[in-house]
Tab-separated table of C-alpha atoms in Angstrom:
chain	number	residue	atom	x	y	z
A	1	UNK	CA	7.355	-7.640	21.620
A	2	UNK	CA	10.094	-6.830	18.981
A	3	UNK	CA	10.051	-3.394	17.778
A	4	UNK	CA	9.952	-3.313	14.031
A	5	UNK	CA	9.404	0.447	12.629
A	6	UNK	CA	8.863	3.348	14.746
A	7	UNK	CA	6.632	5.815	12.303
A	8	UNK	CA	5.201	9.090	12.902
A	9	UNK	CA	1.732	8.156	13.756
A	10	UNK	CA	2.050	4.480	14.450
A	11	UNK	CA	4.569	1.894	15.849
A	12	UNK	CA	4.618	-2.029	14.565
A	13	UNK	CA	5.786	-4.710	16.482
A	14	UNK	CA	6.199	-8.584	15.953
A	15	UNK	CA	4.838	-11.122	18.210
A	16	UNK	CA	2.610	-14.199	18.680
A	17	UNK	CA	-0.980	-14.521	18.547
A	18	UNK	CA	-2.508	-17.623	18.788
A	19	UNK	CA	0.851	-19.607	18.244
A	20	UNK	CA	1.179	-17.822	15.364
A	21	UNK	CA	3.886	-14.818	14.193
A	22	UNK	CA	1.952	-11.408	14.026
A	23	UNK	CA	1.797	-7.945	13.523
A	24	UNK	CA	0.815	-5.525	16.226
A	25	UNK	CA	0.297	-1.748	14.882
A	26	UNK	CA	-0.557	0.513	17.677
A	27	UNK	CA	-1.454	4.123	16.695
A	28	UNK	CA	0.241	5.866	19.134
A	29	UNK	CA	-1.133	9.561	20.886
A	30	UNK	CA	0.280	12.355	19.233
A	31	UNK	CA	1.149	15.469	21.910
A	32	UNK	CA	0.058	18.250	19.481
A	33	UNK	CA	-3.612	17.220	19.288
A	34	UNK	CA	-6.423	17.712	21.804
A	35	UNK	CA	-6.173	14.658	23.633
A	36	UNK	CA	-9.999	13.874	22.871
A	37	UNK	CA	-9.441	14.686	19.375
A	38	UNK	CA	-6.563	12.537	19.193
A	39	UNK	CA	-8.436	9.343	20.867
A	40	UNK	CA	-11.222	9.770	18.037
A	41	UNK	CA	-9.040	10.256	15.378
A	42	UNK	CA	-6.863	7.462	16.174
A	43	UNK	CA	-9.737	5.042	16.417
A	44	UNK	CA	-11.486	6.102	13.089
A	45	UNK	CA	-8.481	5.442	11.268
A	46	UNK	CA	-7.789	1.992	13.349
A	47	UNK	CA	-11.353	0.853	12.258
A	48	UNK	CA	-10.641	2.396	8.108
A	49	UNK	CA	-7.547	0.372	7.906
A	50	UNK	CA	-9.191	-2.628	9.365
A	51	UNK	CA	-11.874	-2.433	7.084
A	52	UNK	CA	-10.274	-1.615	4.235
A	53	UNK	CA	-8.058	-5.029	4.081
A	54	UNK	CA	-10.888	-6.474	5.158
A	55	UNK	CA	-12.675	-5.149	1.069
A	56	UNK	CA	-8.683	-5.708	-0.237
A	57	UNK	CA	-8.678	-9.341	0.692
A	58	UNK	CA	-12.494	-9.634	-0.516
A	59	UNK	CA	-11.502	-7.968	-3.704
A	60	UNK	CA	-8.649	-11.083	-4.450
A	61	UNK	CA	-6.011	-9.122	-3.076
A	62	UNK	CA	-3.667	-10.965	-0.935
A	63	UNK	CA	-3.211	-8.593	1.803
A	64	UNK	CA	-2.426	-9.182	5.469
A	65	UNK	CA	-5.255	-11.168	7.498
A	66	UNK	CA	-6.832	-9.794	10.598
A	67	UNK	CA	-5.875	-11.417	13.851
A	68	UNK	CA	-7.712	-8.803	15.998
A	69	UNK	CA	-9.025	-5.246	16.169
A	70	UNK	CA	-9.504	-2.687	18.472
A	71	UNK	CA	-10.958	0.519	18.755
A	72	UNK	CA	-10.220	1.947	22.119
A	73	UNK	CA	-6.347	0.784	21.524
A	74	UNK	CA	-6.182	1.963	18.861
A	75	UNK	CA	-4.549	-1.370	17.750
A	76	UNK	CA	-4.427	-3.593	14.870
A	77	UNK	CA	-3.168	-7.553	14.976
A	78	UNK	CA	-2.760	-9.223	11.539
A	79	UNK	CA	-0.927	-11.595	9.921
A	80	UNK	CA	3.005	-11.280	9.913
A	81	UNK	CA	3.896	-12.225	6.594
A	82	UNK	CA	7.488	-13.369	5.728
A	83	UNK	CA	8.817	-12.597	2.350
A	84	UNK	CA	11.317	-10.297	1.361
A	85	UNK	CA	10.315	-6.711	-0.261
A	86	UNK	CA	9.984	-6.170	-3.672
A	87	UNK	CA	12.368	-3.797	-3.496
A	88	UNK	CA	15.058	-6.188	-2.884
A	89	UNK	CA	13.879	-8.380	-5.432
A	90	UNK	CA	13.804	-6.423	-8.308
A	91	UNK	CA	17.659	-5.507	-7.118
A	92	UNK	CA	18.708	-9.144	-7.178
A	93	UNK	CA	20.963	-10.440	-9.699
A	94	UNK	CA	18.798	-13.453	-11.714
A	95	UNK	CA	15.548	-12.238	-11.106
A	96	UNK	CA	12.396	-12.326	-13.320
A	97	UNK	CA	11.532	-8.852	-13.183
A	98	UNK	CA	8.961	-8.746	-15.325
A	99	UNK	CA	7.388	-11.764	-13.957
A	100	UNK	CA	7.030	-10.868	-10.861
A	101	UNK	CA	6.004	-6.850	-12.141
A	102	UNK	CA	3.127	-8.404	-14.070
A	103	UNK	CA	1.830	-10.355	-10.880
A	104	UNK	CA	2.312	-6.377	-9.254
A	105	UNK	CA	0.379	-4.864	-11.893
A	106	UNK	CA	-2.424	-7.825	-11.498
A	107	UNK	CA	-2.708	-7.299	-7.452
A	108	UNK	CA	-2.641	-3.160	-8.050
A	109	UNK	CA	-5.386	-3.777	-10.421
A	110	UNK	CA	-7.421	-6.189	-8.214
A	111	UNK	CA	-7.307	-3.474	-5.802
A	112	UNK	CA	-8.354	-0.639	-7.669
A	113	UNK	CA	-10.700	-2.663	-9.765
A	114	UNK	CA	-12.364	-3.426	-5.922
A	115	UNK	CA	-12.612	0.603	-5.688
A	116	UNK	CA	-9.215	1.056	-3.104
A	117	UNK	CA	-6.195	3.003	-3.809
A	118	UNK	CA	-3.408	2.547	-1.625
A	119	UNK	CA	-2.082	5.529	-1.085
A	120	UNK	CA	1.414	4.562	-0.454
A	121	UNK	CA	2.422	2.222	-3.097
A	122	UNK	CA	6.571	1.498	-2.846
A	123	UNK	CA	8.204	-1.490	-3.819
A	124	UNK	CA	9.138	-1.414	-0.338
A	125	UNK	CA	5.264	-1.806	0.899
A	126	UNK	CA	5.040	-5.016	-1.322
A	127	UNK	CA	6.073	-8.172	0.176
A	128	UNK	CA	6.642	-11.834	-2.124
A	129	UNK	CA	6.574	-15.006	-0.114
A	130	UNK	CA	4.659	-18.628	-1.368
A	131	UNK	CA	1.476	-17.239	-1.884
A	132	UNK	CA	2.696	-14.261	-4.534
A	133	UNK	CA	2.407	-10.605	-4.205
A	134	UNK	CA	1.312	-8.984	-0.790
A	135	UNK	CA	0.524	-5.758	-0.005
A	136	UNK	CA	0.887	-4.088	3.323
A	137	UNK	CA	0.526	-0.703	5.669
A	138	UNK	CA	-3.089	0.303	4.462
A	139	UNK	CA	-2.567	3.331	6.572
A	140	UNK	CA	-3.281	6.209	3.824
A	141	UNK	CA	-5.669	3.689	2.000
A	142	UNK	CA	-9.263	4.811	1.154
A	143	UNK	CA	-12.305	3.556	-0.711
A	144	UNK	CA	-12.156	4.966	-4.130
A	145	UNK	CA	-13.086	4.804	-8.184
A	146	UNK	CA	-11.874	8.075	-9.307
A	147	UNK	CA	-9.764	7.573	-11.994
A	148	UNK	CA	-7.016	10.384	-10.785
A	149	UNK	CA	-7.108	8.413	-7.558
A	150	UNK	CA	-6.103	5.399	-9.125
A	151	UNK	CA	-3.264	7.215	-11.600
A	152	UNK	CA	-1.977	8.710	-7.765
A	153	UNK	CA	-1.403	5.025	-6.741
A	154	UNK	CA	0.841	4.228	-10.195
A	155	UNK	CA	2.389	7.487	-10.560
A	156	UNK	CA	3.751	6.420	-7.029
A	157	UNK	CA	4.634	3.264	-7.912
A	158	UNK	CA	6.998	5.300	-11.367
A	159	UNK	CA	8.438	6.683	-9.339
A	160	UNK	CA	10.018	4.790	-7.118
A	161	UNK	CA	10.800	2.569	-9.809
A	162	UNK	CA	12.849	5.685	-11.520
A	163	UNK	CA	14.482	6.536	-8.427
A	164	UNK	CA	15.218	3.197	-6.725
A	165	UNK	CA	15.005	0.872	-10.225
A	166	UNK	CA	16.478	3.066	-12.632
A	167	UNK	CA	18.039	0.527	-14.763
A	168	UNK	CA	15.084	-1.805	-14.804
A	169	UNK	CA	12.031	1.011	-14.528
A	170	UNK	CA	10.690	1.388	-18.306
A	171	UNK	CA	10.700	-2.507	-18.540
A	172	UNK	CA	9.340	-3.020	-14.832
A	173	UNK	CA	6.425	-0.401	-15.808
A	174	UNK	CA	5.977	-1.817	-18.768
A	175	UNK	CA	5.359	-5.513	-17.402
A	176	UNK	CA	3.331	-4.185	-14.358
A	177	UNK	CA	0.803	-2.146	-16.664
A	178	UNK	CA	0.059	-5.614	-18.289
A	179	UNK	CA	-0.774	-6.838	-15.205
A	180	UNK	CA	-2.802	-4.024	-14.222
A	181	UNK	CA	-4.627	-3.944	-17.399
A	182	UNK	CA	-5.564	-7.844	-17.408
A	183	UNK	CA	-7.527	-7.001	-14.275
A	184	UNK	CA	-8.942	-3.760	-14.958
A	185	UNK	CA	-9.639	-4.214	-18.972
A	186	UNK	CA	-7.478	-2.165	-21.771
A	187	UNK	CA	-10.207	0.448	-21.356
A	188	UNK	CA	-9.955	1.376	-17.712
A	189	UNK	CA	-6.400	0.865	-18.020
A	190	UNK	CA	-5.676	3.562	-20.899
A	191	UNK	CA	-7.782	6.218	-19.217
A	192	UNK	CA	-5.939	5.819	-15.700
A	193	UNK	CA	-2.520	5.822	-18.008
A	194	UNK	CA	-3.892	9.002	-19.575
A	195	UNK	CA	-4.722	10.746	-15.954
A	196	UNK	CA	-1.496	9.454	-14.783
A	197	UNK	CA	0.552	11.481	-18.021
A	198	UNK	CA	-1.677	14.676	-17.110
A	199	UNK	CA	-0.810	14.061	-13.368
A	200	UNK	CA	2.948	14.330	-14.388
A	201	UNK	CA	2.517	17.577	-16.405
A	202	UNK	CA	0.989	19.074	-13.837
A	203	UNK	CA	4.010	18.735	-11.659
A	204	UNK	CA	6.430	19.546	-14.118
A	205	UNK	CA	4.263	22.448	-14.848
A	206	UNK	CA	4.472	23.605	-10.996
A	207	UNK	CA	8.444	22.541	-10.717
A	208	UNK	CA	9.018	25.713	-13.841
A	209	UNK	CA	6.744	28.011	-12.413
């Protein structure tokens, strides 16, 4: 196996599986827990990520598909995809940034529209190969419709755009929020743009204090 990120709670490597390139996350034991604790916890979030691509891909999202799954391991096989990050291609001289943000906006909304927030939405956790827009590392995901929940996941995605996009951000936004609002209606769409505006007072609120 290749090692391809070492992370704080889990490690992912590449390999085969079934002739086929994969993904193998393995949550890995962490030394400061109870070591029964740690076995339990590690499992319960193994099975939540597993099942929560599984209601992402149901949902129309085009996420990662499950090779394998298990508990005691702690382990998670799925689908290597291989595109490069959107990161990258919103960097890239003679790219359609707005195309490609409105195809964001319409996978972010399938997702929330399907009652999931991310949790950890970067242009660096969104991959673009053949079949569009894929999302990956469900690891902070949960099943959710609350409205701030769903502002969380896009004030995330602002701003990285601000910090890593600067030059591009406003327009990026601006395309991906179509997107987003073509899945979830103009309605639903407004009211998690609201939240998301209150969201950002708040912390500018708590940066003065």
């Amino acid at each position: 196996m290749k090692l391809v990120y070492r992370g704080a709670e889990a490690d992912i490597f590449s390999d085969e599986w079934g002739g086929e390139g994969a993904i193998f996350k393995f949550r890995k034991p962490l030394p400061y827990r109870h070591p029964e604790l740690d076995a339990e916890i590690r499992a319960q979030r193994t099975v939540r990520e597993a099942e929560i691509i599984h209601d992402a891909k149901a949902a129309g999202v085009n996420a990662p598909s499950l090779y394998y799954v298990s508990q005691p391991e702690s382990l998670i096989v799925m689908e290597e995809i291989n595109g490069p990050r959107l990161k990258s291609l919103l960097s890239s001289p003679g790219r359609d940034p707005e195309g490609i943000s409105f195809d964001f906006g319409v996978t972010v909304g399938r997702l929330h529209r399907g009652g999931i927030m991310h949790g950890d939405l970067t242009t660096s956790n969104v991959l673009v190969d053949r079949a569009g827009v894929r999302l990956i590392d469900f690891g902070l995901s949960a099943h959710s419709i609350k409205v701030e929940d769903h502002a969380v996941d896009l004030r995330l995605i602002k701003e990285t755009l601000a910090g890593a996009h600067s030059k591009i951000a406003a327009v990026v936004m601006a395309s991906f929020m179509k997107g987003y609002a073509s899945e979830v209606g103009e309605a639903r769409a407004k009211t998690v743009g609201r939240k998301l505006v209150e969201i950002e007072r708040r912390g500018r609120y708590a940066r003065l204090e």
